[in-house]
Amino acid sequence: MGNEQLNSRDMDTKYEYRRKRNAEEMRHQVISFAISIFLTLCAFGAVAAGFDKWFVLPFILLLAVIQVIFQLYYFMHMNQKGHEAPQLFIYGGVIIGFATILAFLTIVWW
Amino acid sequence: MSTIAQKRGFGATLWDYMTTVDHKKIGILYIAGGGFFFLLGGIEALIIRIQLAVPNNGFVSAQTFNEVMTMHGTTMIFLAAMPILIGLMNLIMPLQIGARDVAFPFLNALGFWLFFLGGILLNTSWFLGGAPDAGWTSYASLALNSPHHGVDFYVTGIQISGFGTLMGGINFLVTIINMRAPGMTYMRMPMFTWTTFVVSALILFAFPPLTVALFLLTFDRLFGANFFEVAMGGNTIIWEHFFWIFGHPEVYILILPSFGIFSEIFATFSRKRLFGYSSMVFATVLIGFFGFMVWAHHMFTVGLGNIANAIFAVASMAIGVPTGIKIFNWIFTMWGGSVKFTTPMLYAAGFIPSFVMGGVTGIMVAVAPADYQFHDTYFVVAHFHYVIVGGVVLAILAAVHFYWPKMFGTMLNETLGKIEFVLFFIGFHLTFFIQHFLGLMGMPRRIATFLDDQGLNTGNLISSIGAAFMAVAVLILLYNIIMTQVKNVRVGNDPWGDGRTLEWSLPSPPPFYNFKQLPLVRGIDTYWIEKMEGKQEVTPAEPVNDIHMPNGSIFPVFISLGFMIASYGAIFRNDHAWGDPVLIIGLIVAFGSMLLRSLKDDHGFHIPKSELVDKKDKGVKA
Amino acid sequence: MKKWLRKWRLATVIAVLALVLSGCGEPFLSALKPAGEVAKQQYDLILFSLGIMTLVVIVVVVLFAIVLVRFRRKNNSEIPKQVEGSHTLEIIWTVIPIIIILVLAVPTVAATFSQGDVSAMDKKDKDGNRENLVVNVRAHLYWWEFEYEDLGILTSQDLVIPTDQKVYFNVESADIKHSFWIPPLGGKLDANPENVNKFFLSVDQDKADDVNNIFYGKCAELCGPSHAYMDFKVKAIPQDEFDQWVADMQNAEEPVPTSELAKKGEEVFNDSCISCHAVTPSNDTPPQARTAPNLADFGNRETVAGILEHNEESLKEWIKDPEQFKPGNKMTGAYPDLKDDELDALAAYLMELKVGNE
Amino acid sequence: MHVEEQFTPKTWPESPERATLEGKNKFLGFWFFLGGETVLFASLFATYLALKDKVPNKDSLISTDIFDLKLAFIMTMILLTSSITSVYAIYHMKNFHFKKMQAWLFITVVLGLAFLACEIYEFWHYTHGLDFGYTTSAFSSAFYTLVGFHGGHVVFGLGWMIALMVRNANRGLSLYNAPKFYLASLYWHFIDVVWVFIFTVVYLMGMV
Ligand code: HEA
Ligand code: HEA
Ligand code: CUA
Ligand SMILES: [Cu+2]
């Protein structure tokens, strides 16, 4: 990329384009941040309001999962290209982690 | 930094090895360190077998027996088999994919030193009040009940060397993904590289549960936590789950690289490409995946419930399918080939019936209700030695003979090699076959001795005699190694004559930068393809250029030493006032070294093109 | 050399076969001599899977042998055809193992559920009594306690059960993990510190006759230096004898020493031992307080401490220094040193501790 | 592209963290490390869930007795905010704005320290105010270990960012340090992700 001898006009347009894209992306980040905060408020709100346990538990877990997906894909850029291997391994970890938690909730008796 | 090891004093060589970041030297360090621990573990095995040769034997006390037995299992798995295999991966995998080094040479060195010093830490327990005595599984209730410091050494020593392994795993993954030579697509990678890849993924996911489990036990024993204190609300089953969530993948971490080694050997000495390459890859991945879903088959008698037992039983059996695919693919690699029985090939041939016998007993113990009988008896001991010794150890011995010329540029004696094989093979079956019956005849495992008149005498005696055969075989191997290095007859690139993959296109041993020009890979078994076209060298993918190489560093040793010191502090903190300060000092040394390392810029160095061209004229022979 | 090798292997096989045929293990200890329904079912599963596995091994070894014979390198310049693979073959050796495993999975799952079915344990008859005998097994560091809760009986080291019926067990541990195993009667079940495990076993009377009613039981989970010595005995007797035993135990009184020596023994015992050992078979003491084997029926025991021959000699040896037999046991050092005459007295007293008929 | 090369905003590559082989390797290796960390934290969560409210006797403190919604909320907000500030830092890194990047990193570090202070206060309050110490029960051990591991990650992350800022204060951006900044921020996000589950599973679920 860098070492190719581009003429300066090309470089300017490319640079402008990149600036714009970065700014665009930053706007997405801010939006996802806002969503994050909103989801958090909902979760805390649901607990503070003292709704029924069987509603609150799945609800806040769902919110957490959604929020984490936002964080992974926006803040951690997993939506960008070149993240195939990271995705594979994060999901691998998630599957194994999930199996572990499932086992500990079911077959570690008291 | 140094370029090529020339004639230098012992101190300089030592320093060179302590600071090296060259994957080949680190590989050799791993193999030497692992080999050392293999001898220790082997001596421990011999003590076990001497003690159990006759009933009511008093060769060692019951307590000592438990320590020896625990250390045998722990040493063999964590400090011998796995490091030797990691050493082979280090040594061979970058050569196979046409890379100049691994992705993180520094981490590579750090990984070795963590493993080695962790292992030394663990073994110093013998002199500091007693070795761990709760079995290699260190089940929590017994581990907490163990009065002396052995278990503390276990948790810290394994923790440290575990970190090293984890680093190795990440390193290999990145190396394989990012640093393959031009043309080396995934489906052209040699089988050993594929198994390295899958095993690294297993390491990445299997070690964190062990890390957590070891931390929990450390906190319980040394810092007053209550994870496993039943009276305080703790639960010991947590340990069992963690240990086996790690432990089962661990056994595949051992066997998959062994499969990789055998795949190379079968193809090489049959002069035929690996039969069903893509199904081999698929089977490897599948075994790796299933490996995580069957851990509770070690816990059938714990009382997890019928549903759990049934699910885990069937899931465990399923692993027989991909493994079977591999077995038959190997047989059909040889089928129609031109099979030459060199020493490595003998080991590979001995592996097939031995491993299959171990594998099928694996399926038998996976039959949950039958396992109520098998579990914790010598039947299980027989099962896992059949797969481990008949699979992993045979693979290691095969690889040592196979790759010795690549490592040191000289060949181990073939006649001695064949004698070793015969003795080892006989000894192995003699030792472990009979143990199936002992187990069924009512002999639990981990017993320090057995009473007379229970019908167990003959079987145990036979088993002990077998162990002696193995010991003789190992001694001959040591003799062979020494004689070979003394004679030091140099060999060329492809000493077996049938090499197929890139490592055989390089000089033996390869120059420290491996490839002067990165090779262009034109298919599976590139070097074979080129040879068949009558060429001596692999087509290069680039002109001769400056080569960028990393600098050596002593920090890995310091960091590892820091953790070692910290461990001593932690182990003795409840007995001695110096414990906590030493713990803190150790951590400062470790993290301080890390900080220093990261503050210091290290851009490596370049080997100028001129020097490389020069080499060519002289001919690269180290 | 190769030929010699093969001959040698043949010899091993024959030797091993001979060993197998000479009878696998002792009937009181071997899982290969099942003496009850559970063990029989497990034994059949073992044989069934072994049969299949032998076939698998034979197939592999035959193919392998063909390769070894037919495809050795004869001439150093031959280059075989580079075969990539064969879909047909690969499908064959994927599908056949799948079928084999399915065949094996069916009885496995069935037996898992049938052997794990303890629903009959709490079945009550119309008087509110349990229909089946239930024994609470509590494992301690190196000894076993057996509590017949419904019958109000407590014993240790010797498990007494009636034959020809299912006996249910609650297995737990008083300290660390152990595992309860009587090979001829069935597989093992762990004694965990944090929960109670349940299962059942049974004994056939004719099998019990073969071994004079005594089977060996073992601890199968590493539990410390004396793990190897954590044995117990199982006395399997017909229902009527069992009823008699129960009646004797229930009616047991405070033991009355008959001889001078035994009287002296009682005194010593009451000074040094009674704090841990009970001599009546009642289970009034709470489980936490049961720190040592109940000695009520000691005179009728099969062994001393699970491993020593049952006679005064070994009893005295044991009391003098338990550590030499069971390193790490919980009795060592818990009482003052005893003189020889005190030992004689104790032995006399303890050997007299018999419940019921004389 | 060489690590020592000098850049202007215009010549600065599009993904500076992955412009060199070293950068690519670090990037991938770090993600794999995070994959392992996922399993590590899942294991800790599993332990916590298995031991939740497992205490020696009836009088022992359990989750409903100790947690404080307000503090957890404040900590959550601080950490979430620090996540977006570190995104800003990387945004400026990609635009080759070294000064702005440092500024945003600084804010991130300050927020991180604030979070840490809250956590220390929280632990202090539990141990001294409530007599809920590390060795009180299996539940307390599991709680402190899970949250403490997260806290340890925060400490390490802060140390890492501070070291990077100080070390590179006078050097500006290069292809040598760009991957390091990028990875530090990834790590910080990962800490945030773990916290999302901690506040949900530990604090919120501990109160219903
Ligand atoms: C290298 C190590 C290794 C390997 C590869 C294996 C492979 C297998 N193991 Fe083993 N195992 C251990 C090492 C290993 N094991 C160890 C160390 C222990 C004891 C730990 C301890 O307690 O200390 C243990 C214990 C162990 C147990 C627990 C026993 C107990 O404690 O009660 C079980 C139970 O299911 C089991 C099952 C299996 C199975 C199903 C396989 C399968 O992967 C085997 C698959 C292979 C084949 C089946 C052969 C080839 C296939 C064919 C020829 C195709 C046709 C075959 C069929 C259709 C059946 N193993
Ligand atoms: C990689 C793993 C591995 C390997 C290679 C071996 C190899 C051997 N093992 Fe081991 N073993 C385990 C892993 C392994 N084992 C594990 C995990 C356990 C369970 C532990 C537990 O229950 O916790 C176990 C348990 C175990 C037991 C059961 C103990 C018990 O339950 O009480 C026995 C008993 O026979 C045994 C024997 C042997 C023998 C005879 C060998 C032989 O193959 C060894 C051959 C090697 C030699 C004989 C070395 C010869 C060395 C020399 C001649 C020295 C030369 C010296 C100098 C030059 C200084 N092993
Ligand atoms: Cu109790 Cu072994
Ligand atoms: Cu397993």
Coordinates of C-alpha atoms in Angstrom, one line a residue, chain B residues 7-279:
Chain B
K7 CA 33.1 -23.1 18.1
R8 CA 32.7 -21.5 21.5
G9 CA 33.2 -22.2 25.1
F10 CA 30.6 -23.9 27.3
G11 CA 29.6 -20.6 28.9
A12 CA 29.0 -18.9 25.6
T13 CA 26.9 -21.9 24.4
L14 CA 24.9 -21.9 27.6
W15 CA 24.3 -18.1 27.3
D16 CA 23.3 -18.7 23.7
Y17 CA 20.7 -21.2 24.6
M18 CA 19.5 -19.1 27.6
T19 CA 18.9 -16.1 25.4
T20 CA 17.9 -17.8 22.1
V21 CA 14.7 -17.0 20.4
D22 CA 15.4 -19.3 17.5
H23 CA 12.5 -21.8 17.1
K24 CA 14.9 -24.7 16.3
K25 CA 17.0 -24.1 19.4
I26 CA 13.9 -23.7 21.5
G27 CA 12.6 -26.9 20.0
I28 CA 15.8 -28.7 21.1
L29 CA 15.5 -27.1 24.5
Y30 CA 12.0 -28.4 24.8
I31 CA 12.9 -31.9 23.7
A32 CA 16.0 -32.0 26.0
G33 CA 14.0 -30.6 29.0
G34 CA 11.1 -32.9 28.3
G35 CA 13.5 -35.8 27.8
F36 CA 15.0 -35.2 31.2
F37 CA 11.6 -35.2 32.8
F38 CA 10.7 -38.4 30.8
L39 CA 13.7 -40.1 32.5
L40 CA 12.5 -38.9 35.9
G41 CA 9.0 -40.0 35.2
G42 CA 10.3 -43.3 33.9
I43 CA 12.4 -43.9 37.1
E44 CA 9.2 -43.2 39.1
A45 CA 7.4 -45.7 36.9
L46 CA 10.1 -48.2 37.7
I47 CA 9.7 -47.5 41.4
I48 CA 6.0 -48.1 41.1
R49 CA 6.5 -51.4 39.3
I50 CA 9.2 -52.6 41.8
Q51 CA 6.9 -51.8 44.7
L52 CA 4.0 -53.7 43.0
A53 CA 6.1 -56.7 41.8
V54 CA 5.2 -58.7 44.8
P55 CA 2.4 -58.5 47.4
N56 CA 3.0 -56.6 50.7
N57 CA 6.1 -55.1 49.4
G58 CA 7.9 -52.5 51.5
F59 CA 10.2 -51.1 48.9
V60 CA 8.7 -47.7 49.5
S61 CA 6.3 -46.6 52.2
A62 CA 2.6 -46.0 51.4
Q63 CA 3.1 -42.2 51.6
T64 CA 6.1 -42.3 49.4
F65 CA 4.3 -44.5 46.9
N66 CA 1.5 -42.0 46.6
E67 CA 4.1 -39.3 46.0
V68 CA 5.9 -41.3 43.4
M69 CA 2.7 -42.3 41.7
T70 CA 1.4 -38.7 41.6
M71 CA 4.7 -37.4 40.3
H72 CA 4.9 -40.1 37.7
G73 CA 1.6 -39.1 36.2
T74 CA 2.1 -35.4 36.6
T75 CA 5.7 -35.5 35.2
M76 CA 4.9 -37.7 32.3
I77 CA 1.9 -35.7 31.1
F78 CA 2.8 -32.1 31.9
L79 CA 6.6 -32.2 31.9
A80 CA 7.5 -35.0 29.5
A81 CA 5.0 -35.9 26.8
M82 CA 3.5 -32.5 26.2
P83 CA 6.8 -30.5 26.1
I84 CA 8.5 -33.0 23.9
L85 CA 5.6 -32.7 21.5
I86 CA 5.7 -28.9 21.7
G87 CA 9.4 -29.1 21.0
L88 CA 8.7 -31.1 17.9
M89 CA 6.1 -28.6 16.8
N90 CA 8.5 -25.8 17.4
L91 CA 11.2 -27.5 15.5
I92 CA 9.3 -28.8 12.5
M93 CA 6.2 -26.8 11.9
P94 CA 7.8 -23.5 10.8
L95 CA 10.0 -25.5 8.5
Q96 CA 7.0 -27.3 7.1
I97 CA 5.1 -24.2 6.3
G98 CA 8.2 -22.4 4.9
A99 CA 8.5 -19.8 7.6
R100 CA 11.7 -18.2 9.0
D101 CA 10.5 -18.4 12.6
V102 CA 7.4 -18.5 14.7
A103 CA 5.2 -15.5 15.0
F104 CA 6.4 -14.5 18.5
P105 CA 10.0 -15.7 19.0
F106 CA 10.2 -14.0 22.4
L107 CA 7.1 -15.6 23.7
N108 CA 8.3 -18.9 22.4
A109 CA 11.4 -18.6 24.6
L110 CA 9.3 -17.4 27.5
G111 CA 7.1 -20.4 27.0
F112 CA 10.0 -22.8 27.3
W113 CA 11.4 -21.2 30.4
L114 CA 8.1 -21.1 32.1
F115 CA 7.6 -24.8 31.4
F116 CA 11.1 -25.7 32.5
L117 CA 11.3 -23.7 35.7
G118 CA 7.8 -24.7 36.6
G119 CA 8.8 -28.3 36.2
I120 CA 11.9 -27.8 38.3
L121 CA 9.9 -26.0 40.9
L122 CA 7.5 -29.0 41.1
N123 CA 10.4 -31.4 41.4
T124 CA 12.1 -29.5 44.2
S125 CA 9.2 -30.6 46.3
W126 CA 11.1 -33.9 46.8
F127 CA 13.7 -32.0 48.9
L128 CA 11.4 -29.6 50.6
G129 CA 9.1 -31.7 52.7
G130 CA 7.6 -34.1 50.2
A131 CA 6.1 -34.3 46.7
P132 CA 2.4 -34.0 45.9
D133 CA 0.5 -37.1 46.9
A134 CA -3.0 -36.6 45.7
G135 CA -2.7 -38.2 42.2
W136 CA -2.2 -36.3 39.0
T137 CA -5.9 -35.5 39.1
S138 CA -5.4 -33.9 42.6
Y139 CA -9.0 -34.3 43.5
A140 CA -9.9 -31.5 45.8
S141 CA -11.1 -33.2 49.0
L142 CA -7.9 -35.3 49.2
A143 CA -5.7 -32.4 48.0
L144 CA -7.0 -30.2 50.8
N145 CA -6.5 -33.0 53.3
S146 CA -2.9 -33.5 52.3
P147 CA -0.9 -32.2 55.3
H148 CA 2.5 -31.3 53.7
H149 CA 3.4 -28.9 51.0
G150 CA 3.4 -31.3 48.0
V151 CA 0.1 -30.2 46.6
D152 CA 1.2 -26.6 46.9
F153 CA 4.1 -27.4 44.6
Y154 CA 1.7 -29.1 42.3
V155 CA -0.6 -26.1 42.0
T156 CA 2.1 -23.6 41.5
G157 CA 4.4 -25.7 39.3
I158 CA 1.7 -26.8 37.0
Q159 CA 0.3 -23.3 36.9
I160 CA 3.6 -21.8 35.7
S161 CA 4.3 -24.4 33.2
G162 CA 0.7 -24.2 32.0
F163 CA 1.1 -20.5 31.2
G164 CA 4.1 -21.5 29.1
T165 CA 2.0 -24.0 27.2
L166 CA -0.7 -21.5 26.6
M167 CA 1.7 -19.1 25.0
G168 CA 3.0 -21.8 22.8
G169 CA -0.5 -22.6 21.6
I170 CA -1.3 -19.0 20.7
N171 CA 2.1 -18.7 19.0
F172 CA 1.6 -21.7 16.8
L173 CA -1.9 -20.6 15.8
V174 CA -0.7 -17.2 14.6
T175 CA 2.3 -18.7 12.9
I176 CA 0.2 -21.1 10.9
I177 CA -2.4 -18.5 10.0
N178 CA 0.0 -15.6 9.1
M179 CA 3.3 -17.0 8.1
R180 CA 2.7 -19.7 5.6
A181 CA 5.0 -19.5 2.5
P182 CA 3.4 -18.3 -0.8
G183 CA 1.2 -21.1 -2.2
M184 CA 0.9 -23.0 1.1
T185 CA -2.9 -23.0 1.3
Y186 CA -4.6 -24.6 4.3
M187 CA -5.3 -27.7 2.3
R188 CA -1.7 -28.1 1.3
M189 CA -0.3 -28.0 4.8
P190 CA 1.5 -31.1 5.9
M191 CA -0.5 -33.3 8.3
F192 CA 1.8 -32.5 11.2
T193 CA 1.2 -28.8 10.8
W194 CA -2.6 -29.4 10.7
T195 CA -2.5 -31.4 14.0
T196 CA -0.3 -28.6 15.5
F197 CA -2.9 -26.2 14.5
V198 CA -5.8 -28.1 16.0
V199 CA -3.8 -29.0 19.1
S200 CA -3.0 -25.3 19.6
A201 CA -6.6 -24.5 19.5
L202 CA -7.3 -27.2 22.1
I203 CA -4.5 -25.8 24.3
L204 CA -6.1 -22.3 24.0
F205 CA -9.4 -23.5 25.2
A206 CA -8.4 -26.3 27.6
F207 CA -5.8 -24.5 29.7
P208 CA -8.0 -21.7 31.0
P209 CA -10.2 -24.1 33.0
L210 CA -7.1 -25.7 34.4
T211 CA -5.7 -22.3 35.3
V212 CA -8.9 -21.4 37.1
A213 CA -9.0 -24.7 38.9
L214 CA -5.4 -24.4 40.0
F215 CA -6.1 -20.9 41.2
L216 CA -9.1 -22.0 43.2
L217 CA -7.1 -24.8 44.9
T218 CA -4.2 -22.4 45.5
F219 CA -6.5 -19.9 47.2
D220 CA -8.1 -22.7 49.2
R221 CA -4.8 -24.1 50.4
L222 CA -2.7 -21.0 50.8
F223 CA -5.1 -18.1 51.3
G224 CA -8.0 -19.5 53.2
A225 CA -10.6 -19.5 50.5
N226 CA -13.5 -22.0 50.7
F227 CA -14.2 -23.3 47.2
F228 CA -13.8 -26.9 48.1
E229 CA -14.4 -26.7 51.9
V230 CA -17.7 -28.5 52.2
A231 CA -18.4 -27.3 55.7
M232 CA -18.1 -23.7 54.4
G233 CA -20.4 -24.2 51.5
G234 CA -17.8 -25.4 49.1
N235 CA -18.1 -28.1 46.5
T236 CA -15.4 -30.5 45.4
I237 CA -17.2 -31.6 42.3
I238 CA -16.3 -28.2 40.8
W239 CA -12.7 -29.3 40.8
E240 CA -13.5 -32.6 39.1
H241 CA -15.3 -30.9 36.4
F242 CA -12.6 -28.3 35.7
F243 CA -9.9 -30.9 35.9
W244 CA -11.6 -33.0 33.3
I245 CA -12.8 -30.2 31.1
F246 CA -9.1 -29.6 30.8
G247 CA -8.0 -33.2 31.2
H248 CA -9.9 -34.8 28.4
P249 CA -8.8 -32.3 25.7
E250 CA -5.4 -32.7 27.2
V251 CA -5.2 -36.4 26.2
Y252 CA -6.0 -35.3 22.6
I253 CA -3.4 -32.6 22.9
L254 CA -1.0 -35.5 23.4
I255 CA -2.4 -37.8 20.8
L256 CA -3.1 -35.5 17.9
P257 CA 0.5 -34.3 17.3
S258 CA 1.5 -38.0 17.6
F259 CA -1.0 -38.7 14.8
G260 CA 0.6 -36.0 12.8
I261 CA 4.1 -37.4 13.3
F262 CA 2.9 -40.9 12.2
S263 CA 1.1 -39.4 9.2
E264 CA 4.4 -37.9 8.0
I265 CA 6.3 -41.2 8.7
F266 CA 3.8 -43.4 7.0
A267 CA 3.7 -41.3 3.9
T268 CA 7.5 -40.9 3.8
F269 CA 8.4 -44.5 4.1
S270 CA 5.6 -45.8 1.9
R271 CA 6.7 -43.3 -0.7
K272 CA 3.1 -42.4 -1.2
R273 CA 1.1 -39.4 -0.4
L274 CA -1.2 -39.6 2.7
F275 CA -4.3 -41.4 1.8
G276 CA -7.5 -39.4 2.2
Y277 CA -5.8 -36.2 3.2
S278 CA -8.9 -34.1 3.4
S279 CA -10.7 -36.7 5.5

